[in-house]
Short mmCIF file of C-alpha atoms in Angstrom, two decimals:
data_model
loop_
_atom_site.label_atom_id
_atom_site.label_comp_id
_atom_site.label_asym_id
_atom_site.label_seq_id
_atom_site.Cartn_x
_atom_site.Cartn_y
_atom_site.Cartn_z
CA MET A 1 15.66 35.09 -1.21
CA THR A 2 15.77 33.41 -4.62
CA SER A 3 15.48 29.68 -5.20
CA SER A 4 19.07 29.57 -6.46
CA SER A 5 20.39 31.15 -3.26
CA VAL A 6 18.42 28.62 -1.19
CA ALA A 7 19.91 25.76 -3.21
CA SER A 8 23.44 27.09 -2.86
CA SER A 9 23.15 27.26 0.93
CA ALA A 10 21.84 23.69 1.33
CA PRO A 11 24.31 21.11 2.65
CA SER A 12 25.96 19.07 -0.11
CA PHE A 13 28.93 16.85 -0.80
CA ARG A 14 30.64 15.26 -3.78
CA VAL A 15 31.67 11.61 -4.12
CA TRP A 16 33.72 10.08 -6.92
CA ALA A 17 35.64 6.88 -7.60
CA LEU A 18 39.35 6.91 -8.31
CA GLY A 19 40.58 5.44 -11.57
CA GLY A 20 44.15 4.41 -12.24
CA ILE A 21 44.73 2.14 -9.25
CA PRO A 22 46.53 -0.97 -10.56
CA GLU A 23 46.01 -4.56 -9.46
CA VAL A 24 47.16 -4.64 -5.84
CA ARG A 25 49.66 -7.26 -4.74
CA ALA A 26 51.09 -8.33 -1.39
CA GLY A 27 53.46 -5.71 -0.01
CA ASP A 28 52.08 -2.78 -2.05
CA ASP A 29 51.84 0.60 -0.31
CA LEU A 30 48.18 1.55 -0.66
CA ALA A 31 48.73 5.14 0.42
CA LYS A 32 51.25 5.66 -2.37
CA LEU A 33 48.97 4.05 -4.95
CA ILE A 34 46.06 6.30 -3.87
CA ALA A 35 48.25 9.41 -3.81
CA ALA A 36 49.43 8.69 -7.34
CA ALA A 37 45.83 8.20 -8.53
CA GLU A 38 44.52 11.36 -6.83
CA PRO A 39 47.30 13.83 -5.91
CA GLY A 40 44.67 16.55 -5.45
CA LEU A 41 43.34 15.25 -2.11
CA VAL A 42 42.69 18.03 0.41
CA ASP A 43 42.21 18.26 4.16
CA GLY A 44 38.77 17.00 5.19
CA ASP A 45 38.38 14.47 2.36
CA VAL A 46 37.28 10.98 3.31
CA LEU A 47 38.75 7.96 1.49
CA LEU A 48 36.55 4.88 1.16
CA VAL A 49 38.79 1.89 0.54
CA THR A 50 37.42 -1.54 -0.39
CA SER A 51 38.70 -4.16 2.08
CA LYS A 52 39.66 -6.45 -0.77
CA ILE A 53 42.64 -4.35 -1.84
CA VAL A 54 43.65 -3.88 1.80
CA SER A 55 43.67 -7.66 2.24
CA LYS A 56 45.70 -8.14 -0.93
CA ALA A 57 48.28 -5.54 0.12
CA GLU A 58 48.55 -7.18 3.55
CA GLY A 59 49.04 -10.65 2.07
CA ARG A 60 45.75 -12.04 3.36
CA ILE A 61 45.48 -14.40 0.38
CA VAL A 62 45.70 -18.01 1.51
CA GLU A 63 45.77 -21.33 -0.28
CA ALA A 64 42.44 -23.03 0.28
CA ALA A 65 41.10 -25.76 -1.93
CA ASP A 66 38.11 -25.86 0.43
CA ARG A 67 36.56 -22.45 1.17
CA GLU A 68 34.49 -24.01 3.96
CA ALA A 69 37.66 -24.90 5.86
CA ALA A 70 38.83 -21.30 5.59
CA ILE A 71 35.47 -20.11 6.92
CA ASP A 72 35.79 -22.53 9.84
CA ALA A 73 39.20 -21.09 10.68
CA GLU A 74 37.88 -17.51 10.71
CA THR A 75 34.69 -18.30 12.67
CA VAL A 76 34.29 -17.62 16.37
CA ARG A 77 30.56 -18.35 16.61
CA VAL A 78 27.91 -19.60 14.21
CA VAL A 79 24.87 -17.34 14.43
CA ALA A 80 22.63 -18.99 11.82
CA ARG A 81 22.81 -21.59 9.10
CA ARG A 82 20.58 -22.38 6.13
CA GLY A 83 21.90 -25.03 3.80
CA PRO A 84 25.49 -24.13 2.90
CA LEU A 85 25.06 -20.48 3.94
CA ARG A 86 26.44 -19.56 7.34
CA ILE A 87 26.11 -16.26 9.18
CA VAL A 88 28.93 -16.16 11.70
CA GLU A 89 30.85 -13.95 14.05
CA ASN A 90 34.41 -13.79 12.78
CA ARG A 91 37.69 -13.12 14.54
CA GLN A 92 37.34 -9.38 13.92
CA GLY A 93 34.06 -9.41 15.86
CA LEU A 94 31.92 -8.86 12.74
CA VAL A 95 28.71 -10.82 12.19
CA MET A 96 28.46 -11.57 8.48
CA ALA A 97 28.07 -14.24 5.84
CA ALA A 98 30.93 -16.74 5.47
CA ALA A 99 33.15 -14.84 7.95
CA GLY A 100 34.07 -12.45 5.12
CA VAL A 101 36.06 -15.16 3.33
CA ASP A 102 35.98 -14.26 -0.39
CA ALA A 103 36.78 -16.54 -3.31
CA SER A 104 36.14 -13.91 -6.02
CA ASN A 105 38.78 -11.68 -7.66
CA THR A 106 41.51 -13.95 -6.36
CA PRO A 107 43.46 -16.73 -8.17
CA ALA A 108 41.87 -20.18 -8.37
CA GLY A 109 42.67 -22.32 -5.35
CA THR A 110 43.01 -19.30 -3.06
CA VAL A 111 40.67 -17.25 -0.89
CA LEU A 112 40.89 -13.75 0.45
CA LEU A 113 40.51 -13.12 4.17
CA LEU A 114 39.50 -9.81 5.72
CA PRO A 115 42.29 -7.60 7.10
CA GLU A 116 43.54 -8.84 10.45
CA ASP A 117 42.86 -5.45 12.08
CA PRO A 118 40.83 -3.18 9.76
CA ASP A 119 41.15 -0.15 12.06
CA ALA A 120 44.95 -0.47 12.00
CA SER A 121 44.80 -0.82 8.21
CA ALA A 122 42.84 2.43 7.98
CA ARG A 123 45.34 4.19 10.24
CA ALA A 124 48.22 3.05 8.04
CA VAL A 125 46.57 4.50 4.90
CA ARG A 126 45.74 7.76 6.71
CA ASP A 127 49.32 8.12 7.98
CA GLY A 128 50.72 7.25 4.56
CA LEU A 129 48.62 9.92 2.81
CA ARG A 130 49.69 12.48 5.39
CA ASP A 131 53.33 11.64 4.62
CA ALA A 132 52.86 11.51 0.84
CA LEU A 133 50.60 14.54 0.30
CA GLY A 134 50.66 16.45 3.57
CA VAL A 135 46.87 16.18 3.91
CA ASP A 136 44.66 15.31 6.86
CA VAL A 137 41.99 12.93 5.59
CA GLY A 138 39.68 10.34 7.05
CA VAL A 139 39.88 6.73 5.91
CA VAL A 140 37.13 4.11 5.99
CA VAL A 141 37.79 0.48 5.06
CA THR A 142 34.58 -0.99 3.63
CA ASP A 143 33.12 -4.40 3.00
CA THR A 144 29.82 -5.67 1.63
CA PHE A 145 27.17 -6.87 4.06
CA GLY A 146 23.69 -8.30 3.85
CA ARG A 147 21.34 -7.16 6.62
CA PRO A 148 18.63 -8.84 8.70
CA TRP A 149 15.09 -7.95 7.56
CA ARG A 150 16.35 -6.24 4.37
CA ASN A 151 16.97 -7.61 0.90
CA GLY A 152 20.09 -6.60 -1.01
CA LEU A 153 23.67 -5.79 -0.09
CA THR A 154 25.38 -2.57 0.86
CA ASP A 155 28.85 -1.48 1.89
CA VAL A 156 29.54 -0.81 5.57
CA ALA A 157 32.58 0.32 7.51
CA ILE A 158 34.74 -2.41 9.00
CA GLY A 159 37.74 -0.18 9.69
CA ALA A 160 38.18 3.56 10.20
CA ALA A 161 40.77 6.17 11.11
CA GLY A 162 40.28 9.87 11.63
CA VAL A 163 36.51 9.60 11.16
CA ARG A 164 33.70 10.07 13.66
CA VAL A 165 32.13 6.68 13.06
CA LEU A 166 29.10 7.46 15.24
CA ASP A 167 27.24 10.75 15.61
CA ASP A 168 25.53 10.66 18.99
CA LEU A 169 22.53 12.99 18.91
CA ARG A 170 21.05 11.85 22.20
CA GLY A 171 20.24 14.73 24.51
CA GLY A 172 19.48 17.09 21.62
CA THR A 173 16.16 17.93 20.00
CA ASP A 174 14.67 17.53 16.54
CA ALA A 175 13.31 20.30 14.31
CA HIS A 176 10.08 20.32 16.34
CA GLY A 177 11.80 20.49 19.70
CA ASN A 178 11.20 16.83 20.56
CA PRO A 179 13.98 15.28 22.66
CA LEU A 180 16.22 12.73 20.95
CA GLY A 181 16.65 9.80 23.30
CA ALA A 182 17.98 7.01 21.10
CA THR A 183 19.40 8.59 17.94
CA VAL A 184 22.99 7.55 17.24
CA VAL A 185 23.83 7.84 13.54
CA ALA A 186 26.25 5.34 11.97
CA THR A 187 28.14 7.99 9.99
CA ALA A 188 30.91 5.64 8.83
CA ASP A 189 28.37 3.20 7.38
CA GLU A 190 26.61 6.04 5.57
CA LEU A 191 29.93 7.10 4.04
CA ALA A 192 30.68 3.51 3.01
CA ALA A 193 27.33 3.20 1.27
CA ALA A 194 27.83 6.52 -0.54
CA GLY A 195 31.18 5.31 -1.84
CA ASP A 196 29.67 2.05 -3.03
CA LEU A 197 27.32 4.00 -5.32
CA VAL A 198 30.28 5.12 -7.42
CA LYS A 199 32.74 2.26 -6.87
CA GLY A 200 30.26 -0.43 -7.88
CA LYS A 201 30.81 -4.14 -7.38
CA ALA A 202 32.43 -5.12 -10.65
CA GLU A 203 33.89 -1.96 -12.13
CA GLY A 204 37.40 -2.38 -10.74
CA LEU A 205 37.23 0.90 -8.82
CA PRO A 206 38.23 0.02 -5.25
CA VAL A 207 38.60 3.56 -3.81
CA ALA A 208 36.22 6.51 -3.62
CA VAL A 209 36.58 10.03 -2.24
CA VAL A 210 33.96 12.06 -0.40
CA ARG A 211 34.50 15.82 -0.33
CA GLY A 212 32.42 18.39 1.50
CA LEU A 213 31.91 16.58 4.80
CA SER A 214 35.02 17.71 6.62
CA HIS A 215 33.08 17.88 9.90
CA VAL A 216 33.20 14.06 10.10
CA VAL A 217 37.01 14.04 9.92
CA ALA A 218 38.53 13.93 13.38
CA SER A 219 41.79 13.41 15.23
CA ASP A 220 43.92 10.29 15.39
CA ASP A 221 42.41 9.57 18.82
CA GLU A 222 38.95 8.92 17.39
CA PRO A 223 37.88 5.28 17.99
CA GLY A 224 37.72 3.12 14.91
CA ALA A 225 34.97 1.09 13.31
CA ARG A 226 34.94 -1.40 16.16
CA GLU A 227 32.72 1.15 17.89
CA LEU A 228 30.03 0.17 15.38
CA VAL A 229 29.92 -3.44 16.56
CA ARG A 230 27.15 -3.85 19.11
CA SER A 231 28.26 -5.60 22.29
CA ALA A 232 26.75 -8.96 23.15
CA ALA A 233 25.04 -7.47 26.20
CA ASP A 234 23.26 -4.86 24.06
CA ASP A 235 22.46 -7.12 21.10
CA MET A 236 18.76 -7.98 21.27
CA PHE A 237 19.08 -10.23 18.21
CA ARG A 238 22.20 -12.17 19.10
CA LEU A 239 20.23 -15.42 19.24
CA GLY A 240 18.52 -16.75 16.15
CA THR A 241 17.96 -20.17 14.61
CA SER A 242 18.99 -23.68 15.68
CA GLU A 243 22.60 -22.65 16.29
CA ALA A 244 21.31 -19.80 18.44
CA VAL A 245 19.16 -22.21 20.43
CA ARG A 246 22.29 -24.18 21.21
CA GLU A 247 23.94 -20.89 22.16
CA ALA A 248 21.10 -20.22 24.59
CA MET A 249 21.60 -23.69 26.05
CA THR A 250 25.25 -22.82 26.55
CA LEU A 251 24.36 -19.48 28.12
CA ARG A 252 22.17 -21.25 30.66
CA ARG A 253 24.33 -21.48 33.74
CA THR A 254 23.55 -21.87 37.42
CA VAL A 255 24.00 -18.39 38.90
CA ARG A 256 24.53 -18.08 42.63
CA GLU A 257 25.23 -14.36 42.97
CA PHE A 258 22.82 -11.72 41.71
CA SER A 259 22.99 -7.94 41.40
CA ASP A 260 20.37 -5.54 42.77
CA GLU A 261 19.14 -4.78 39.25
CA PRO A 262 15.39 -5.46 39.14
CA VAL A 263 13.99 -8.26 36.99
CA ASP A 264 11.55 -7.39 34.21
CA PRO A 265 8.36 -9.35 35.02
CA GLY A 266 7.56 -9.37 31.30
CA ALA A 267 10.77 -11.30 30.60
CA VAL A 268 9.78 -13.96 33.14
CA ARG A 269 6.33 -14.26 31.59
CA ARG A 270 7.89 -14.70 28.15
CA ALA A 271 10.04 -17.47 29.60
CA VAL A 272 6.92 -19.14 31.01
CA ALA A 273 5.35 -18.92 27.54
CA ALA A 274 8.35 -20.88 26.23
CA ALA A 275 8.13 -23.33 29.12
CA VAL A 276 4.57 -24.40 28.35
CA THR A 277 5.50 -25.47 24.81
CA ALA A 278 7.20 -28.56 26.28
CA PRO A 279 5.82 -32.01 25.37
CA ALA A 280 3.36 -33.61 27.80
CA PRO A 281 1.37 -36.87 27.97
CA HIS A 282 -2.27 -37.15 26.90
CA HIS A 283 -2.36 -33.55 25.59
CA THR A 284 -2.21 -32.30 29.18
CA THR A 285 -0.62 -29.16 30.64
CA PRO A 286 1.17 -30.38 33.78
CA TRP A 287 3.02 -27.13 34.52
CA ARG A 288 2.17 -24.24 36.84
CA PHE A 289 4.56 -21.40 37.65
CA VAL A 290 4.14 -19.38 40.84
CA LEU A 291 5.85 -15.98 40.49
CA LEU A 292 7.07 -14.42 43.73
CA GLU A 293 7.47 -10.80 42.65
CA SER A 294 7.23 -9.08 46.03
CA ALA A 295 10.00 -9.13 48.63
CA GLU A 296 7.38 -9.87 51.29
CA SER A 297 6.17 -13.06 49.58
CA ARG A 298 9.74 -14.28 49.03
CA THR A 299 10.76 -13.63 52.63
CA ARG A 300 7.63 -15.26 54.04
CA LEU A 301 8.19 -18.42 52.00
CA LEU A 302 11.92 -18.67 52.64
CA ASP A 303 11.55 -18.07 56.38
CA ALA A 304 8.96 -20.85 56.63
CA MET A 305 11.11 -23.20 54.53
CA ARG A 306 14.16 -22.45 56.68
CA GLU A 307 12.29 -23.30 59.87
CA ALA A 308 11.06 -26.57 58.34
CA TRP A 309 14.59 -27.42 57.19
CA ILE A 310 16.08 -26.70 60.61
CA GLU A 311 13.51 -29.00 62.21
CA ASP A 312 14.40 -31.77 59.75
CA LEU A 313 18.12 -31.36 60.43
CA ARG A 314 17.60 -31.46 64.18
CA ARG A 315 15.58 -34.66 63.82
CA ASP A 316 18.53 -36.04 61.82
CA GLY A 317 20.77 -35.31 64.83
CA LYS A 318 22.82 -32.57 63.16
CA SER A 319 24.73 -30.18 65.42
CA GLU A 320 23.72 -26.53 65.59
CA GLU A 321 27.01 -25.59 63.93
CA SER A 322 26.36 -28.02 61.08
CA ILE A 323 22.80 -26.75 60.73
CA ALA A 324 24.01 -23.13 60.51
CA LYS A 325 26.47 -24.02 57.72
CA ARG A 326 23.83 -25.86 55.72
CA VAL A 327 21.34 -23.02 56.06
CA ARG A 328 23.95 -20.50 54.85
CA ARG A 329 24.58 -22.64 51.76
CA GLY A 330 20.90 -22.32 50.91
CA ASP A 331 21.01 -18.52 50.75
CA VAL A 332 21.11 -18.46 46.91
CA LEU A 333 17.31 -18.18 46.93
CA ARG A 334 17.33 -15.44 49.55
CA ASN A 335 19.84 -13.38 47.57
CA ALA A 336 17.80 -13.42 44.36
CA PRO A 337 15.53 -10.46 43.48
CA TYR A 338 12.89 -12.76 41.97
CA LEU A 339 11.72 -16.30 42.68
CA VAL A 340 9.64 -18.74 40.68
CA VAL A 341 8.19 -21.96 42.08
CA PRO A 342 7.39 -24.43 39.27
CA CYS A 343 4.74 -26.97 40.18
CA LEU A 344 3.55 -30.29 38.79
CA VAL A 345 -0.15 -30.96 38.39
CA MET A 346 -1.52 -34.36 37.43
CA ASP A 347 -4.74 -33.11 35.81
CA GLY A 348 -5.62 -35.43 32.95
CA SER A 349 -3.51 -38.34 34.20
CA HIS A 350 -4.85 -41.88 33.97
CA SER A 351 -5.42 -44.19 36.92
CA TYR A 352 -4.90 -47.88 36.08
CA GLY A 353 -5.34 -49.46 39.49
CA ASP A 354 -1.99 -51.12 38.94
CA GLU A 355 1.09 -49.93 40.86
CA ARG A 356 3.53 -50.48 38.00
CA ARG A 357 1.45 -48.59 35.44
CA ASP A 358 0.40 -45.87 37.89
CA THR A 359 4.07 -45.29 38.78
CA ALA A 360 4.98 -45.01 35.10
CA GLU A 361 2.09 -42.60 34.57
CA ARG A 362 3.37 -40.26 37.27
CA GLU A 363 6.93 -40.50 35.93
CA MET A 364 5.67 -39.38 32.50
CA PHE A 365 4.19 -36.27 34.08
CA VAL A 366 7.33 -35.57 36.12
CA VAL A 367 9.46 -35.83 32.97
CA ALA A 368 7.11 -33.44 31.14
CA ALA A 369 7.29 -30.98 34.04
CA GLY A 370 11.10 -31.17 33.97
CA ALA A 371 11.06 -30.44 30.24
CA GLY A 372 8.95 -27.37 30.96
CA VAL A 373 11.40 -26.16 33.61
CA GLN A 374 14.31 -26.68 31.20
CA ASN A 375 12.49 -24.61 28.56
CA PHE A 376 11.96 -21.95 31.22
CA LEU A 377 15.63 -21.82 32.22
CA VAL A 378 16.84 -21.64 28.62
CA ALA A 379 14.32 -18.90 27.81
CA LEU A 380 15.54 -16.92 30.83
CA ALA A 381 19.08 -17.19 29.44
CA GLY A 382 17.77 -15.85 26.12
CA GLU A 383 16.39 -12.88 28.07
CA ARG A 384 19.89 -12.36 29.55
CA LEU A 385 18.71 -13.41 33.00
CA GLY A 386 20.63 -15.74 35.26
CA SER A 387 18.94 -18.52 37.19
CA ALA A 388 19.48 -21.29 39.72
CA TRP A 389 17.08 -24.22 40.01
CA VAL A 390 17.18 -25.32 43.65
CA SER A 391 15.33 -28.43 44.87
CA SER A 392 14.47 -27.19 48.37
CA THR A 393 10.69 -26.76 47.98
CA MET A 394 10.38 -30.46 47.15
CA PHE A 395 11.40 -31.34 50.72
CA CYS A 396 8.69 -29.24 52.38
CA ARG A 397 5.81 -29.24 49.95
CA PRO A 398 3.07 -28.88 52.60
CA VAL A 399 4.80 -25.77 53.97
CA VAL A 400 5.13 -24.24 50.48
CA ARG A 401 1.49 -24.96 49.63
CA GLU A 402 0.31 -23.43 52.89
CA VAL A 403 2.41 -20.25 52.67
CA LEU A 404 1.56 -19.65 48.98
CA SER A 405 -2.07 -20.79 49.31
CA LEU A 406 -1.67 -23.41 46.59
CA PRO A 407 -4.10 -26.26 45.86
CA SER A 408 -3.22 -29.57 47.48
CA SER A 409 -2.84 -31.08 43.98
CA TRP A 410 0.08 -28.80 43.11
CA ASP A 411 3.49 -30.37 43.81
CA PRO A 412 6.32 -27.80 43.98
CA LEU A 413 9.35 -28.87 41.94
CA GLY A 414 12.02 -26.79 43.63
CA ALA A 415 12.42 -23.05 43.22
CA VAL A 416 14.13 -21.01 40.53
CA ALA A 417 16.15 -17.98 41.63
CA VAL A 418 16.10 -15.35 38.86
CA GLY A 419 18.17 -12.21 38.43
CA HIS A 420 21.08 -10.49 36.73
CA ALA A 421 24.33 -12.33 37.36
CA VAL A 422 27.21 -10.62 39.11
CA GLY A 423 30.37 -11.05 37.07
CA VAL A 424 31.06 -13.46 34.24
CA ALA A 425 30.07 -17.10 34.56
CA ARG A 426 32.91 -19.57 34.83
CA GLU A 427 33.67 -21.62 31.75
CA ARG A 428 31.60 -24.78 31.71
CA ALA A 429 33.55 -28.03 31.87
CA VAL A 430 33.55 -29.64 28.44
CA ARG A 431 31.27 -32.65 28.17
CA GLU A 432 31.84 -34.77 25.11
CA ALA A 433 28.53 -36.04 23.75
CA GLU A 434 30.12 -39.38 22.88
CA ALA A 435 30.55 -40.11 26.59
CA PHE A 436 26.78 -40.14 26.99
CA LEU A 437 25.86 -42.21 23.94
CA THR A 438 25.09 -45.87 23.54
CA VAL A 439 24.48 -47.04 19.98
CA ARG A 440 22.83 -50.33 19.15
#
């Protein structure tokens, strides 16, 4: 076999930018403009269309003397902020700079918003080219993104029609026979980047054609580019800087119903590592966390606590029916697959021999321990674990210390039920910060 025959059999494709597309205005038919610029399109071609001309054709130009206000309107969630730059999740579900609001290549005093539904926009161009030229092509609507951990910009797919946006290779093998367990190729993004090489950023060439990759062109039923957006549950990097910390605080909810899914002990240990960064008096470390990872240890503790509680309730004169109801309400700990008992230790505290100062000293340590528990709960939320901080161990500390073989100097501060929440947490009641402020 000659070298030329080897070269001719190697996979290849061609990509070129279309010239002759005029300035696009609201109401223009993009499919007709593209068909006029390239009447020689064939089945299996892929059109890469810059989102900017899609937005212009769809009338997504808005008056906005203040671009920041337009960004606010398009923002669902702020992911990170540094100075004036904001990385946000926009109404299309895309995480990007400035919500995709663009003030370039648009008249002064206006901004350009992304298409309302980029997948629908791609379908309209695909259908229009089928009507105009009788061809079956794929269409990808592209926009420019920066990326975490990487310098520079590249085009990615934000809308698609008739294109296999993802190529799932899981279950196959590589050239050496090794199983592929996590390989899902973002084909639509690769196409978008290829088109950007010939369209450029400032050449006025908003459409490119890829020929020779007809295997990526699919039916109308193929899901669009929304398939490329990672779900919140699968996004390991959803939380980031100060805005993300506030997001974690919001995610922290009291969970009272847990699934059977096991808890990763490593995640709990990472949450403890966050907990012990809390402030504390006199450079002390007043936190200890007892991890109940075995079902036997959890049951033994909870059974002993229940008996102690029942005895207390009987001494209070409660009826057996009332006692049974109260005990059932405490089952949130019993239903959790993992328990943590945070404890306060007073090592390093000062003794003043004065009741007022000694009381204040202990209160400082209690506050520090509470800060550690709050850190712990928020870190669990960041690990996508639900939790419920229940005070019950504080009412039977001797029992808890005996069952868990803890030093007499350790004071349990409740128990934290940990697990994966069943269902979606209810919306938290809005608390206006102003209601909790006093300014002098």
